Coordinates of C-alpha atoms in Angstrom, one line a residue:
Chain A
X1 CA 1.7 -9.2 -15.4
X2 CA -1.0 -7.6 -13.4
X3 CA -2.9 -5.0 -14.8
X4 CA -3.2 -3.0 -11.8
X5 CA -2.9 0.1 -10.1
X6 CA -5.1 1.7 -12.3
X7 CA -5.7 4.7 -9.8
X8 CA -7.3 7.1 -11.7
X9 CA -8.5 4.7 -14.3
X10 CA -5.6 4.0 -16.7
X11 CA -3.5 0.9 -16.9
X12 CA -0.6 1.3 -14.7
X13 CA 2.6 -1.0 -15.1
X14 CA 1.4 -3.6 -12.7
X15 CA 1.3 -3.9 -8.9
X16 CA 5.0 -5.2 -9.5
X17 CA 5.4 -2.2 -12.2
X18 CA 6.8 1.4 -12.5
X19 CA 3.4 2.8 -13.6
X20 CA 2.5 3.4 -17.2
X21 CA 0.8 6.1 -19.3
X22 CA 0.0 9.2 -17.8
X23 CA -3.3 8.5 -15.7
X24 CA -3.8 9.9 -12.3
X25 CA -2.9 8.2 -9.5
X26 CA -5.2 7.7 -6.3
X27 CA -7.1 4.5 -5.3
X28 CA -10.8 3.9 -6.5
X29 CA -13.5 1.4 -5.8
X30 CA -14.7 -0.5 -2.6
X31 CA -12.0 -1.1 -0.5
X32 CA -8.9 0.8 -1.5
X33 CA -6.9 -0.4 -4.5
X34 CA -6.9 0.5 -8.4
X35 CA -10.2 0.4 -9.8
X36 CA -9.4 -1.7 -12.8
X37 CA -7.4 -4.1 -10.9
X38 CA -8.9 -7.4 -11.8
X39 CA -4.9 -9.0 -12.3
X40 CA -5.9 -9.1 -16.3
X41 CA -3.1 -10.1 -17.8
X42 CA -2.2 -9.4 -21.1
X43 CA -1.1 -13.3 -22.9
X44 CA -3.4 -15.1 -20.8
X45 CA -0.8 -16.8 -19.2
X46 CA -1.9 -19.3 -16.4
X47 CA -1.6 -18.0 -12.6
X48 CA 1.6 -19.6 -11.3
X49 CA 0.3 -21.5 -8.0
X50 CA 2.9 -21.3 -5.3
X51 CA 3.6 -23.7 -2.8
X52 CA 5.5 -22.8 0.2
X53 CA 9.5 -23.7 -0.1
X54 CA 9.7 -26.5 -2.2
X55 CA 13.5 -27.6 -2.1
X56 CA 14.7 -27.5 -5.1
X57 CA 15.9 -29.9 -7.8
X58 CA 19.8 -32.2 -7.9
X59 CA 23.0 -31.8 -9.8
X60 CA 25.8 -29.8 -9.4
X61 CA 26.7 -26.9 -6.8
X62 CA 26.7 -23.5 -7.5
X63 CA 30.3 -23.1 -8.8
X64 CA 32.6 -20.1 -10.0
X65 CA 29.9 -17.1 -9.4
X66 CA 31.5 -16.0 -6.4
X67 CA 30.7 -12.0 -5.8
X68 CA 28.6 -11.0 -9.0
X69 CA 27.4 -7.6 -8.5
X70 CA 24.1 -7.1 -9.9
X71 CA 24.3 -6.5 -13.6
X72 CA 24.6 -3.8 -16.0
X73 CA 22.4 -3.0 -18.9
X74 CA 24.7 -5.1 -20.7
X75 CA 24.2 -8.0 -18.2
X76 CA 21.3 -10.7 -18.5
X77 CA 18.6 -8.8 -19.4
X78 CA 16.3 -10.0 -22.3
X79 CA 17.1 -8.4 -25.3
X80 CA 14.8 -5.6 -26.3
X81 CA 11.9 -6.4 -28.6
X82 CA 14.0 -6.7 -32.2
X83 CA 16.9 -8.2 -31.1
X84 CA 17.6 -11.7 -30.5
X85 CA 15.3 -13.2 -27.4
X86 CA 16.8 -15.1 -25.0
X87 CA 15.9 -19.2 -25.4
X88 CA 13.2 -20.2 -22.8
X89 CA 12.9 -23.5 -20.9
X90 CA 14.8 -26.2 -22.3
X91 CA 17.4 -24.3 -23.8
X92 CA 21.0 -23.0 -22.2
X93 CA 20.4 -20.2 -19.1
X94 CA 22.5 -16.9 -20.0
X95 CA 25.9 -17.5 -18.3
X96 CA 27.4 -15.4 -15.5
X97 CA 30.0 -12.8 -16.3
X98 CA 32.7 -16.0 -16.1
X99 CA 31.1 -17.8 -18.6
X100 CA 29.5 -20.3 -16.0
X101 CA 26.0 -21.6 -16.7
X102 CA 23.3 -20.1 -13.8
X103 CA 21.6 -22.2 -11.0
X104 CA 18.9 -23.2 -12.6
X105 CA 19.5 -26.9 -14.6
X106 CA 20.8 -29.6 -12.1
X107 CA 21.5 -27.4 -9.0
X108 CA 21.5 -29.0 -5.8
X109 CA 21.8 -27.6 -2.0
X110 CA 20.2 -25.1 -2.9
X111 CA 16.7 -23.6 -1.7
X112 CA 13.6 -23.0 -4.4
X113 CA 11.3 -19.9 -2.5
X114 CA 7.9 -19.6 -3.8
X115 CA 7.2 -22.8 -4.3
X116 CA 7.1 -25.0 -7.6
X117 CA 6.8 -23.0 -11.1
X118 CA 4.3 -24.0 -13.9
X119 CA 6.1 -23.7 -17.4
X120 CA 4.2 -20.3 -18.9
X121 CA 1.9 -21.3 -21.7
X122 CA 2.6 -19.5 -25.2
X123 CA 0.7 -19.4 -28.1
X124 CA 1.7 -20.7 -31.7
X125 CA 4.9 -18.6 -32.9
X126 CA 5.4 -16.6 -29.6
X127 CA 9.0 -17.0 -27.5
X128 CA 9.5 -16.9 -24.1
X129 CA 12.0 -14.1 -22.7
X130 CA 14.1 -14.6 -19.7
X131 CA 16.0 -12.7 -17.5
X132 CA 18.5 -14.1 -14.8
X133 CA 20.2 -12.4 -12.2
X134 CA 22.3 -13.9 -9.7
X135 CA 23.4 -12.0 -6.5
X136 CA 26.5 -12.7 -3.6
X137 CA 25.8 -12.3 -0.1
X138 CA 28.5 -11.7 2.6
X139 CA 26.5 -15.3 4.2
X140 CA 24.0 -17.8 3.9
X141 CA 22.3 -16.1 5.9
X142 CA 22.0 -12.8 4.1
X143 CA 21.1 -14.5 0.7
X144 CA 18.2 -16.5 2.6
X145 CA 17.1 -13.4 4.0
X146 CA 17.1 -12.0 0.8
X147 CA 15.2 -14.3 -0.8
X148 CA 12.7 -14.5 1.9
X149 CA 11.8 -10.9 1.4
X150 CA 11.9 -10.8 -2.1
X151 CA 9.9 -13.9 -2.8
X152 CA 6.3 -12.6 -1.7
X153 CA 3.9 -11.5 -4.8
X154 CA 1.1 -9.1 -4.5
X155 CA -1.8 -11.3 -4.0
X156 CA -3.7 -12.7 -5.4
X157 CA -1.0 -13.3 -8.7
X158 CA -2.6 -13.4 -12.3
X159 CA 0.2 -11.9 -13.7
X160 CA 2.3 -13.7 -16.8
X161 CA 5.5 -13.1 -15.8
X162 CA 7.4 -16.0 -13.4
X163 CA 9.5 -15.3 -11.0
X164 CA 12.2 -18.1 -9.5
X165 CA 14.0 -17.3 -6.9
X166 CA 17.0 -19.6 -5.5
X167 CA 19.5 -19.4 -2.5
X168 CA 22.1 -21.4 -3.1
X169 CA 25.2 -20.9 -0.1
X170 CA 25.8 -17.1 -0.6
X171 CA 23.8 -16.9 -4.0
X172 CA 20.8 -15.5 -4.7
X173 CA 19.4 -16.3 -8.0
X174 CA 17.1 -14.6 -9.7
X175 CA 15.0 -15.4 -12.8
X176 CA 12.2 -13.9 -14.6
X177 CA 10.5 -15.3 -17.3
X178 CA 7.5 -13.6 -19.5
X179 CA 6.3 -14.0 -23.4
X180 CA 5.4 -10.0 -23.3
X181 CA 8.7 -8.4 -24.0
X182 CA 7.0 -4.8 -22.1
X183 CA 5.8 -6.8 -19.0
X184 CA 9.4 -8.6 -18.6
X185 CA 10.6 -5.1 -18.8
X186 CA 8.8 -3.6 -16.1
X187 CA 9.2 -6.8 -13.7
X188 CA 13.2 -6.4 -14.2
X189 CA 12.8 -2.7 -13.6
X190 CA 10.6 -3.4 -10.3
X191 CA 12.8 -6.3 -9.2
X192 CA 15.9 -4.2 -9.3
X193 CA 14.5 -1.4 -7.7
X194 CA 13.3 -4.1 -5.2
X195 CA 16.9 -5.9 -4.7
X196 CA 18.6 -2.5 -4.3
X197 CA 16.0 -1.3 -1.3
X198 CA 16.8 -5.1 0.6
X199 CA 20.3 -4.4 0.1
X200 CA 20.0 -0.6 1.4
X201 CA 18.1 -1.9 4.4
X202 CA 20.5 -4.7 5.4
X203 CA 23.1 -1.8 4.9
X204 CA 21.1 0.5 6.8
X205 CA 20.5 -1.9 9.9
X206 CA 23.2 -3.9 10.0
X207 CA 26.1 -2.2 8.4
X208 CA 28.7 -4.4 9.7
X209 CA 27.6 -7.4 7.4
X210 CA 28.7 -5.3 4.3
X211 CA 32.3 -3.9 5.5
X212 CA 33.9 -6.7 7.0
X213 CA 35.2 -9.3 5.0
X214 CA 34.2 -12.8 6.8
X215 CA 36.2 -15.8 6.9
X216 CA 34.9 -18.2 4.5
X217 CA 33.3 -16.3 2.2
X218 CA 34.5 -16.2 -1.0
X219 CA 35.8 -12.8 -2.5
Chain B
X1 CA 4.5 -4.1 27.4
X2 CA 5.2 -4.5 23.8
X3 CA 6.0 -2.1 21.1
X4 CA 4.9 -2.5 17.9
X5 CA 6.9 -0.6 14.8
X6 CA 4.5 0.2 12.2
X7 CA 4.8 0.7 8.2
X8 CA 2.8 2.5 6.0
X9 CA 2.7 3.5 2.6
X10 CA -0.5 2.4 0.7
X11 CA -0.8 5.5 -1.2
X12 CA 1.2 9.1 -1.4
X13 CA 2.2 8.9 2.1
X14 CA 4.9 7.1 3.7
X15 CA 5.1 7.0 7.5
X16 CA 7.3 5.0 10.3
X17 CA 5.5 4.7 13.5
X18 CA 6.2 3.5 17.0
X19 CA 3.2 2.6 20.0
X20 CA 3.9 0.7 22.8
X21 CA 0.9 -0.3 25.3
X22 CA -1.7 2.3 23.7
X23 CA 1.1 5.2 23.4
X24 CA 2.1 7.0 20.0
X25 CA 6.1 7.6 21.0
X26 CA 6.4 8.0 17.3
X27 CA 4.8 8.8 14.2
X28 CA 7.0 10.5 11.1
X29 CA 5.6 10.6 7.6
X30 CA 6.3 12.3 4.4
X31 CA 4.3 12.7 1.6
X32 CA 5.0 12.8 -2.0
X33 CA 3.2 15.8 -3.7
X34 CA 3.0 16.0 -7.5
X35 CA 2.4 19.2 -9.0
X36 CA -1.1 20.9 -9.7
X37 CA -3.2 18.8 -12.1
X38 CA -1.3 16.1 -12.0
X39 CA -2.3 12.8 -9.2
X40 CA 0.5 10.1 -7.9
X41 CA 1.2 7.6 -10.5
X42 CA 2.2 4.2 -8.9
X43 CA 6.1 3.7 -9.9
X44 CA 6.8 7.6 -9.1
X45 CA 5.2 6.8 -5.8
X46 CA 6.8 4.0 -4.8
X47 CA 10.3 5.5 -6.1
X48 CA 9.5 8.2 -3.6
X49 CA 9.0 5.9 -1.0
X50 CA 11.9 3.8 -0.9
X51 CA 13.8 7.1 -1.3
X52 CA 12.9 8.1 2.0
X53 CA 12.0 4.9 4.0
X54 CA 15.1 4.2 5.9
X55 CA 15.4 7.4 6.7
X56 CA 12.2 7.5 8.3
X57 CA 12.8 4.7 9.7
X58 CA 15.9 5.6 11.6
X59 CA 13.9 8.9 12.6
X60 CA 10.6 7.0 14.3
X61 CA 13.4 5.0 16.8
X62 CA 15.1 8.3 17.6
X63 CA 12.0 9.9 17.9
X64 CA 10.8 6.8 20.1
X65 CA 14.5 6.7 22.2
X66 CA 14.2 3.1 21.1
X67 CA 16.7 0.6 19.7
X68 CA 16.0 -2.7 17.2
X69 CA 15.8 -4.6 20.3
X70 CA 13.1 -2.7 21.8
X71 CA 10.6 -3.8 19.2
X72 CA 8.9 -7.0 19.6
X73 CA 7.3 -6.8 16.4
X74 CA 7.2 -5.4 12.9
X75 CA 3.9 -4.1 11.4
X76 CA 3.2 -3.1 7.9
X77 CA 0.3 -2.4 5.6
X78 CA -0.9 -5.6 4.1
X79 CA -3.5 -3.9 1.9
X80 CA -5.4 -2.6 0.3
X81 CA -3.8 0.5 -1.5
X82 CA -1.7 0.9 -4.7
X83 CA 0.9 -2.0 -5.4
X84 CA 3.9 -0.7 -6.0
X85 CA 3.8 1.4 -3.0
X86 CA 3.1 -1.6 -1.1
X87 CA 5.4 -3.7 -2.4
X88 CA 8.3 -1.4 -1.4
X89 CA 7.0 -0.8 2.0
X90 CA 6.7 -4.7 2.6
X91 CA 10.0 -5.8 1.4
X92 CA 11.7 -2.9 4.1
X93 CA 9.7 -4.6 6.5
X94 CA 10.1 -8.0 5.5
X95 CA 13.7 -7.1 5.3
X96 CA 13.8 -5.3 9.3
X97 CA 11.7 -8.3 10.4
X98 CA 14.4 -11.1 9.6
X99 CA 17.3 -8.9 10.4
X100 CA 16.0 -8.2 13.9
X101 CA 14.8 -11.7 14.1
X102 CA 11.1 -9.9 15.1
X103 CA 7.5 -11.6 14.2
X104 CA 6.0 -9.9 11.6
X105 CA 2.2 -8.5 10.9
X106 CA 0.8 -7.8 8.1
X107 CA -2.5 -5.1 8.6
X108 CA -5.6 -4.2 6.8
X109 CA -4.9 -0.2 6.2
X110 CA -8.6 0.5 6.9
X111 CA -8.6 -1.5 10.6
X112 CA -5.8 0.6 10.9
X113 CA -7.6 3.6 10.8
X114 CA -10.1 2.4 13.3
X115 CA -7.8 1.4 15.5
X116 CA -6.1 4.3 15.9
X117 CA -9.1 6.3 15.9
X118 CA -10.6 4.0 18.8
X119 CA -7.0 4.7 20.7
X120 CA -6.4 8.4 20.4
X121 CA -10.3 9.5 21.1
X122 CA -11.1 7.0 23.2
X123 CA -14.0 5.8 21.7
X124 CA -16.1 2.8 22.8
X125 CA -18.0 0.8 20.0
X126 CA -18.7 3.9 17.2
X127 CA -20.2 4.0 14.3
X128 CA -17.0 4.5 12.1
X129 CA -16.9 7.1 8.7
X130 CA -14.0 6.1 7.2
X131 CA -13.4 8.8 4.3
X132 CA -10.1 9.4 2.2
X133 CA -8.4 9.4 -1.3
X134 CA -8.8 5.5 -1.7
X135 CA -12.3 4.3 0.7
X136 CA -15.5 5.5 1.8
X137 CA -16.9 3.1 3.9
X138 CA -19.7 3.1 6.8
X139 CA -18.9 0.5 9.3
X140 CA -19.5 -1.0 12.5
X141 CA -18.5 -3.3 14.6
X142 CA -20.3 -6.9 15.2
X143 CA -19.3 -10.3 16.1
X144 CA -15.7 -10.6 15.6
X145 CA -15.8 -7.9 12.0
X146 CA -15.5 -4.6 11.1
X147 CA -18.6 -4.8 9.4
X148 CA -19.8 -2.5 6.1
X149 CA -23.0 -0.9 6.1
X150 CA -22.2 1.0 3.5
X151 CA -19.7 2.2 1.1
X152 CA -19.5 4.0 -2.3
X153 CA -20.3 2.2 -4.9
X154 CA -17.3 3.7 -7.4
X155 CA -14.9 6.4 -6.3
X156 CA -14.0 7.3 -3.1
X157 CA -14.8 11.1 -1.7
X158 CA -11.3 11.8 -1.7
X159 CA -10.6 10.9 -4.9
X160 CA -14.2 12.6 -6.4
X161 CA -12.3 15.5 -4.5
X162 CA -8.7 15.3 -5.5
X163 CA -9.9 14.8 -9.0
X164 CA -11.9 17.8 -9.1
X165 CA -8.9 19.9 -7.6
X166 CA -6.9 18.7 -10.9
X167 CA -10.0 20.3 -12.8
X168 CA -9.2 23.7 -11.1
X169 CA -5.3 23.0 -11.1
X170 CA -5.5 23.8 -7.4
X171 CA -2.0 22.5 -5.2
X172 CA -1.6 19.2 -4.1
X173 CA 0.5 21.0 -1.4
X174 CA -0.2 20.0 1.6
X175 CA -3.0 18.2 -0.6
X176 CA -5.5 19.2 -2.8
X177 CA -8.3 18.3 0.0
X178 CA -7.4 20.8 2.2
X179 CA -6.9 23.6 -0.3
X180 CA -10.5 22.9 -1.2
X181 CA -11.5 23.1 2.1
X182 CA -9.4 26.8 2.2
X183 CA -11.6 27.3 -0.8
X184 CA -14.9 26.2 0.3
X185 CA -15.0 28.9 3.0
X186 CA -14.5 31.5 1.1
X187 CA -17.7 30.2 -1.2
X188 CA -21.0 32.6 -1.4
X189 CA -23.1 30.7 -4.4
X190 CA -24.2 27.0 -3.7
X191 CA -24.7 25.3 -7.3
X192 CA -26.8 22.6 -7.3
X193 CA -25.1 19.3 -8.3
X194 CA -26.5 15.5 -8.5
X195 CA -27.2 14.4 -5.0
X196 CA -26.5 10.4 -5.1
X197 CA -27.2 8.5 -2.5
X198 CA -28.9 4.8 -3.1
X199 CA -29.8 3.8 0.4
X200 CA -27.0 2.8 2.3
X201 CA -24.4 3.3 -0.2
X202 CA -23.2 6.4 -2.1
X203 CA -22.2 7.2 -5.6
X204 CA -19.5 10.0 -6.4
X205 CA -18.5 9.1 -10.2
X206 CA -21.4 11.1 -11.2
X207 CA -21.2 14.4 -9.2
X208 CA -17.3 14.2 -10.8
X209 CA -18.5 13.8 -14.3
X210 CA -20.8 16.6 -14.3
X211 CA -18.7 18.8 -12.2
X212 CA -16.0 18.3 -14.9
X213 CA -18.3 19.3 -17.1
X214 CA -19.6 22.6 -15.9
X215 CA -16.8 24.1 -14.3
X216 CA -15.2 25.6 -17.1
X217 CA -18.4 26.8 -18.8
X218 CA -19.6 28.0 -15.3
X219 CA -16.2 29.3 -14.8
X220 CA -16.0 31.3 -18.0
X221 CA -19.2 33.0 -18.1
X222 CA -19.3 33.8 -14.4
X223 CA -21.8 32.2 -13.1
X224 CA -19.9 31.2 -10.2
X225 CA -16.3 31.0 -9.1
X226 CA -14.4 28.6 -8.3
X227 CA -14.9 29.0 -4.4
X228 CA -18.0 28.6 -5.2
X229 CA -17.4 25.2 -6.7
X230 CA -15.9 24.1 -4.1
X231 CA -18.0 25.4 -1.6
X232 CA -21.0 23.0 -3.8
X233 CA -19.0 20.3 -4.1
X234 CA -18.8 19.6 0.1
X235 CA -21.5 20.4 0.9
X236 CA -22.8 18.5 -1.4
X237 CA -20.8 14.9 -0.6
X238 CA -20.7 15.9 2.7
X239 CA -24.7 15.8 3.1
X240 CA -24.3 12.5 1.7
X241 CA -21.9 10.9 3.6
X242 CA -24.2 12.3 6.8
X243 CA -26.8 10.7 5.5
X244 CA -25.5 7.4 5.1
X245 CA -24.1 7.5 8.3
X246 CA -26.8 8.9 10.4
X247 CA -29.0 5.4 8.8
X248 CA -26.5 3.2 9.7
X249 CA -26.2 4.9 13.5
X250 CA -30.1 4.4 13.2
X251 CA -29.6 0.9 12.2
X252 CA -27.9 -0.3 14.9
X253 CA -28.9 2.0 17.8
X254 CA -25.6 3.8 18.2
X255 CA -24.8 6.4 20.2
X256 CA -21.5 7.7 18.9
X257 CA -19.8 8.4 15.3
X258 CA -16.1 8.2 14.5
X259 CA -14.6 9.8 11.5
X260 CA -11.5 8.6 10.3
X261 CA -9.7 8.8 7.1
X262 CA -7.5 12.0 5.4
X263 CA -11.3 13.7 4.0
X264 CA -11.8 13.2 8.3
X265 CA -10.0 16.3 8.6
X266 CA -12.0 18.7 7.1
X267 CA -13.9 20.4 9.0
X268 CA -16.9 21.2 7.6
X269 CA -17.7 17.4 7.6
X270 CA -17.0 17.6 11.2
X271 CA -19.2 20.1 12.0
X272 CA -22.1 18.7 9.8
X273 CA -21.6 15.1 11.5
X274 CA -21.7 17.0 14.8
X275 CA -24.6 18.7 14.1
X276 CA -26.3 15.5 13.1
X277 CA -24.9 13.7 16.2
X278 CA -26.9 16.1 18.3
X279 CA -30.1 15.9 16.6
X280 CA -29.9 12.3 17.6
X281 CA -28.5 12.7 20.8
X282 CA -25.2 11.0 19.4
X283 CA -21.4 11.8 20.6
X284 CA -19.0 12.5 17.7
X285 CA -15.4 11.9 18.1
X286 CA -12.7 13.0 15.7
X287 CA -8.8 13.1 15.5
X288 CA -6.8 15.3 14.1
X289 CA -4.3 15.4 10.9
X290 CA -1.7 13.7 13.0
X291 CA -3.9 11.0 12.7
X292 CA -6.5 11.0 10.3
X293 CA -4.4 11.3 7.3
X294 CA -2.1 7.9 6.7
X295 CA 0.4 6.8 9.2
X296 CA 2.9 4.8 10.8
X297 CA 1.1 4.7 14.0
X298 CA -2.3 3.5 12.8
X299 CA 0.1 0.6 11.3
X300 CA 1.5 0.0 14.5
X301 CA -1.2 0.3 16.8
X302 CA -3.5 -2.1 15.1
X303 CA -0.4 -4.2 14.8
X304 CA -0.2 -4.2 18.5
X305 CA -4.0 -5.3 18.8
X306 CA -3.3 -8.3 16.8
X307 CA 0.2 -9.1 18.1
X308 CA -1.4 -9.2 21.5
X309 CA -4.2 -11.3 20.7
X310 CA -1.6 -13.7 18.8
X311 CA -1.6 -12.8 15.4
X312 CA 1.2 -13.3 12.9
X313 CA 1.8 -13.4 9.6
X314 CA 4.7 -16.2 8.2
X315 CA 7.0 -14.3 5.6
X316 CA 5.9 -16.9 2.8
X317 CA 2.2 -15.2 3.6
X318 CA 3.5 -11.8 3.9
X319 CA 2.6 -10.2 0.2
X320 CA 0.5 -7.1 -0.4
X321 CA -2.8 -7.3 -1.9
X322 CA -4.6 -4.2 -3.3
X323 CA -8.2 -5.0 -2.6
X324 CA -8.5 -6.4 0.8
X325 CA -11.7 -5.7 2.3
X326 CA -12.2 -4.6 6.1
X327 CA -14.5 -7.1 7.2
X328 CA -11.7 -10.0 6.0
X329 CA -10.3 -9.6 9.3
X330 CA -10.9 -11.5 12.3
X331 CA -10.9 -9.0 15.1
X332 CA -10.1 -11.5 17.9
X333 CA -8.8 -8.8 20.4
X334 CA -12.0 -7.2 21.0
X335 CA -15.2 -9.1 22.8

């Protein structure tokens, strides 16, 4: 996760990030921008390279998700440092609400955005945390729109904290994936905050989408 | 005859505007003001922003008398500024851009600036002082780049001023800038503070640090007040930024300045450029806080420069990036 936005000097939560301890805001430096920003990332994770829309891997359809709102505190997120972390790659991805096992092992017809993802190096003894999130769109189209505006990163990315995106019919699916338990917190908290202003705006400018039911979508 | 909707929100101000064929048909903004000695963090920002985007949004086409299909292309503020502010500001126009199945445009904030400068005074090929919270830069234009003669080499003025208004706990309502300025006039007693200027560059870290350090003592015994301080501080960073400027004009033989940038409104640096300017036989041109100060419209009207000239930017290209220098751009729509 970037270190960025410093503003004032301090470390903020990231250009992806809520802000952090109390430190002034305002830009600094030559050219606009935090003055600390130099995408230090706490974990030395590898950057994640991104190549554009890389389809994504084969198996079985999407099945049984049908209309999942976005989740509650309760929901997908990682568990707080303490409790039990979720496993990383290679073990099982938190089920939906219905018990069904996400996208992400063996999903086909569906569309990877951002490009291929590197598995995030850990050190000796450390656990990666994930959180998964997986949306329904009235349409295709709407989910690919989604994901299309969601999938852009501030650039250039140094951060540690993945971020998988797949569209998949009406799906949107969402996963994050850090070993820092404070810089997966803050990139669920920003990718919320960033879902709920996409689904405001398709709201906003195309309100129709979101009050009809439309024939052949699934409830 | 294209318009060109424009997003901007690289720092504390968030603003939806409209141009179409060098006309400003509209240009709301709000601004997110955090109480006395405090600054804008970047999540509080941003929270303020998408609180009030669409709204703004929906405003700038009434304001405009236009519809969705009006536009022929979406503009936003690429960089640089604070992330999380961009970020929010990019996915809305991300988000507008597919929906209304328009190209979209991602624009350096500080060509931006220019831009609309250029547009609204009508100025031909100026030397530009660009001056706010987040840049100070000295540039002209030359082969195809905004090019920087000069720049500060830490803080910006604006923030070297915004900082010290936190110092006094003056308002950041309308901003702390302008309540200086209110200040400054009312000042009698110039206090003499470091004077940094290392030849075409400026320094303003210093001049914070050690006003920091003697306002309260200065304060407490008397020596001055705080109109005073203010008062100092100008005229002090103002001289500078003349300076700077006036070696750049002499450096490349120009006959007019341009100030643009949020610190572009005061108007003591107005009058000190202008009084330069006419030692040197110079024109100054200016606009006012419409303009000067962040907006929509700056968005959109360099937006409309590059969408003419055949710019666009592919969604899988269209992130934010904090530091994005001016001269990065390619200004293919001038000669």
């Amino acid at each position: 996760m970037q270190a960025a936005d410093l503003g004032g000097g301090g470390v903020a939560g990231g250009a992806e990030g809520q802000g952090g301890p109390d430190v002034p805001g305002g830009q600094e430096g030559p050219g606009g921008g935090g003055a600390g920003e130099a995408g230090a990332a706490a974990g030395g994770a590898p950057p994640v390279e991104r190549a554009p829309h890389a389809p994504g891997p084969g198996g079985d359809a999407l099945r049984g998700l049908g209309g999942h709102a976005l989740p509650g505190p309760g929901g997908h997120a990682a568990p707080w440092p303490g409790g039990h972390a979720a496993p990383g790659p290679g073990g099982h991805a938190a089920p939906g609400p219905g018990g069904h096992a996400g996208p992400w092992p063996g999903t086909h017809a569906a569309s990877r955005l951002g490009g291929p993802v590197r598995p995030t190096a850990t050190g000796p003894g450390s656990q990666l945390l994930q959180f998964s999130l997986t949306v329904s769109f009235p349409s295709p189209v709407e989910a690919e729109m989604a994901g299309q505006s969601l999938a852009p990163r501030v650039q250039p990315y140094q951060g540690a904290v993945q971020k998988e995106l797949i569209v998949s019919g009406n799906i949107l699916a969402i996963r994050l994936t850090a070993g820092d338990p404070g810089q997966l917190r803050i990139s669920i908290t920003s990718c919320l905050n960033q879902l709920s202003l996409l689904v405001q705006t398709m709201q906003h400018s195309v309100p129709l989408f979101f009050t009809k039911p439309r024939p052949g979508n699934r409830a | 005859m294209p318009a060109v909707l424009g997003f901007e929100g690289s720092a504390n101000k968030i603003g939806v505007g409209v141009v179409r064929d060098g006309k400003v048909l509209a240009n709301p903004r709000r601004t997110y003001v955090t109480p006395p000695g405090t600054g804008f963090l970047p999540g509080d920002t941003a929270r303020h922003h998408r609180a009030v985007i669409l709204d703004l949004l929906q405003e700038a086409l009434m304001e405009a008398g236009l519809t969705s299909q009006d536009i022929d292309c979406i503009a936003y503020t690429k960089g640089p500024g604070m992330g999380a502010p961009l970020v929010s500001v990019a996915v809305v126009a991300r988000t507008v851009a597919q929906l209304w199945n328009k190209p979209l445009l991602g624009v350096n904030h500080c060509i931006g600036h220019i831009e609309m400068g250029r547009l609204i005074t009508g100025a031909t090929s100026p030397t530009v002082l660009y001056v706010s919270g987040g840049n100070t830069q000295v540039i002209a234009y030359s082969e195809r780049r905004y090019r920087i003669f000069g720049e500060t080499i830490d803080i910006a003025v604006g923030n070297c001023l915004d900082r010290f208004a936190r110092v006094l706990k003056i308002s950041n309502d309308p901003s702390p800038g302008y309540n200086i300025e209110q200040m400054a006039k009312r000042g009698k007693k110039l206090v003499e503070l470091p004077y940094t200027v290392k030849g075409m560059d400026v320094s303003f870290s210093g001049i914070l640090s050690f006003i920091e350090d003697v306002a309260q003592r200065m304060l407490a015994t008397g020596e001055c007040t705080p109109e005073d301080l203010c008062f100092s501080l100008q005229e002090t960073v103002f001289a500078m930024l003349v300076e700077i400027t006036e070696r750049a004009m002499a450096h490349c033989g120009s006959h007019e300045a341009l100030i643009v940038g949020g610190v572009g409104c005061n108007m003591r640096l107005q009058e000190m450029m202008e009084t330069m300017c006419q030692e040197r036989g110079a024109r100054l041109f200016a606009t006012d806080e419409r303009f000067c100060i962040d907006n929509g419209a700056m968005i959109a009207q360099a937006g409309w420069e590059m969408f003419r000239a055949g710019h666009r930017t592919p969604l899988s290209e269209s992130g934010v990036t904090q530091r994005y220098r001016t001269d990065e751009v390619e200004v293919t729509w001038r000669d």
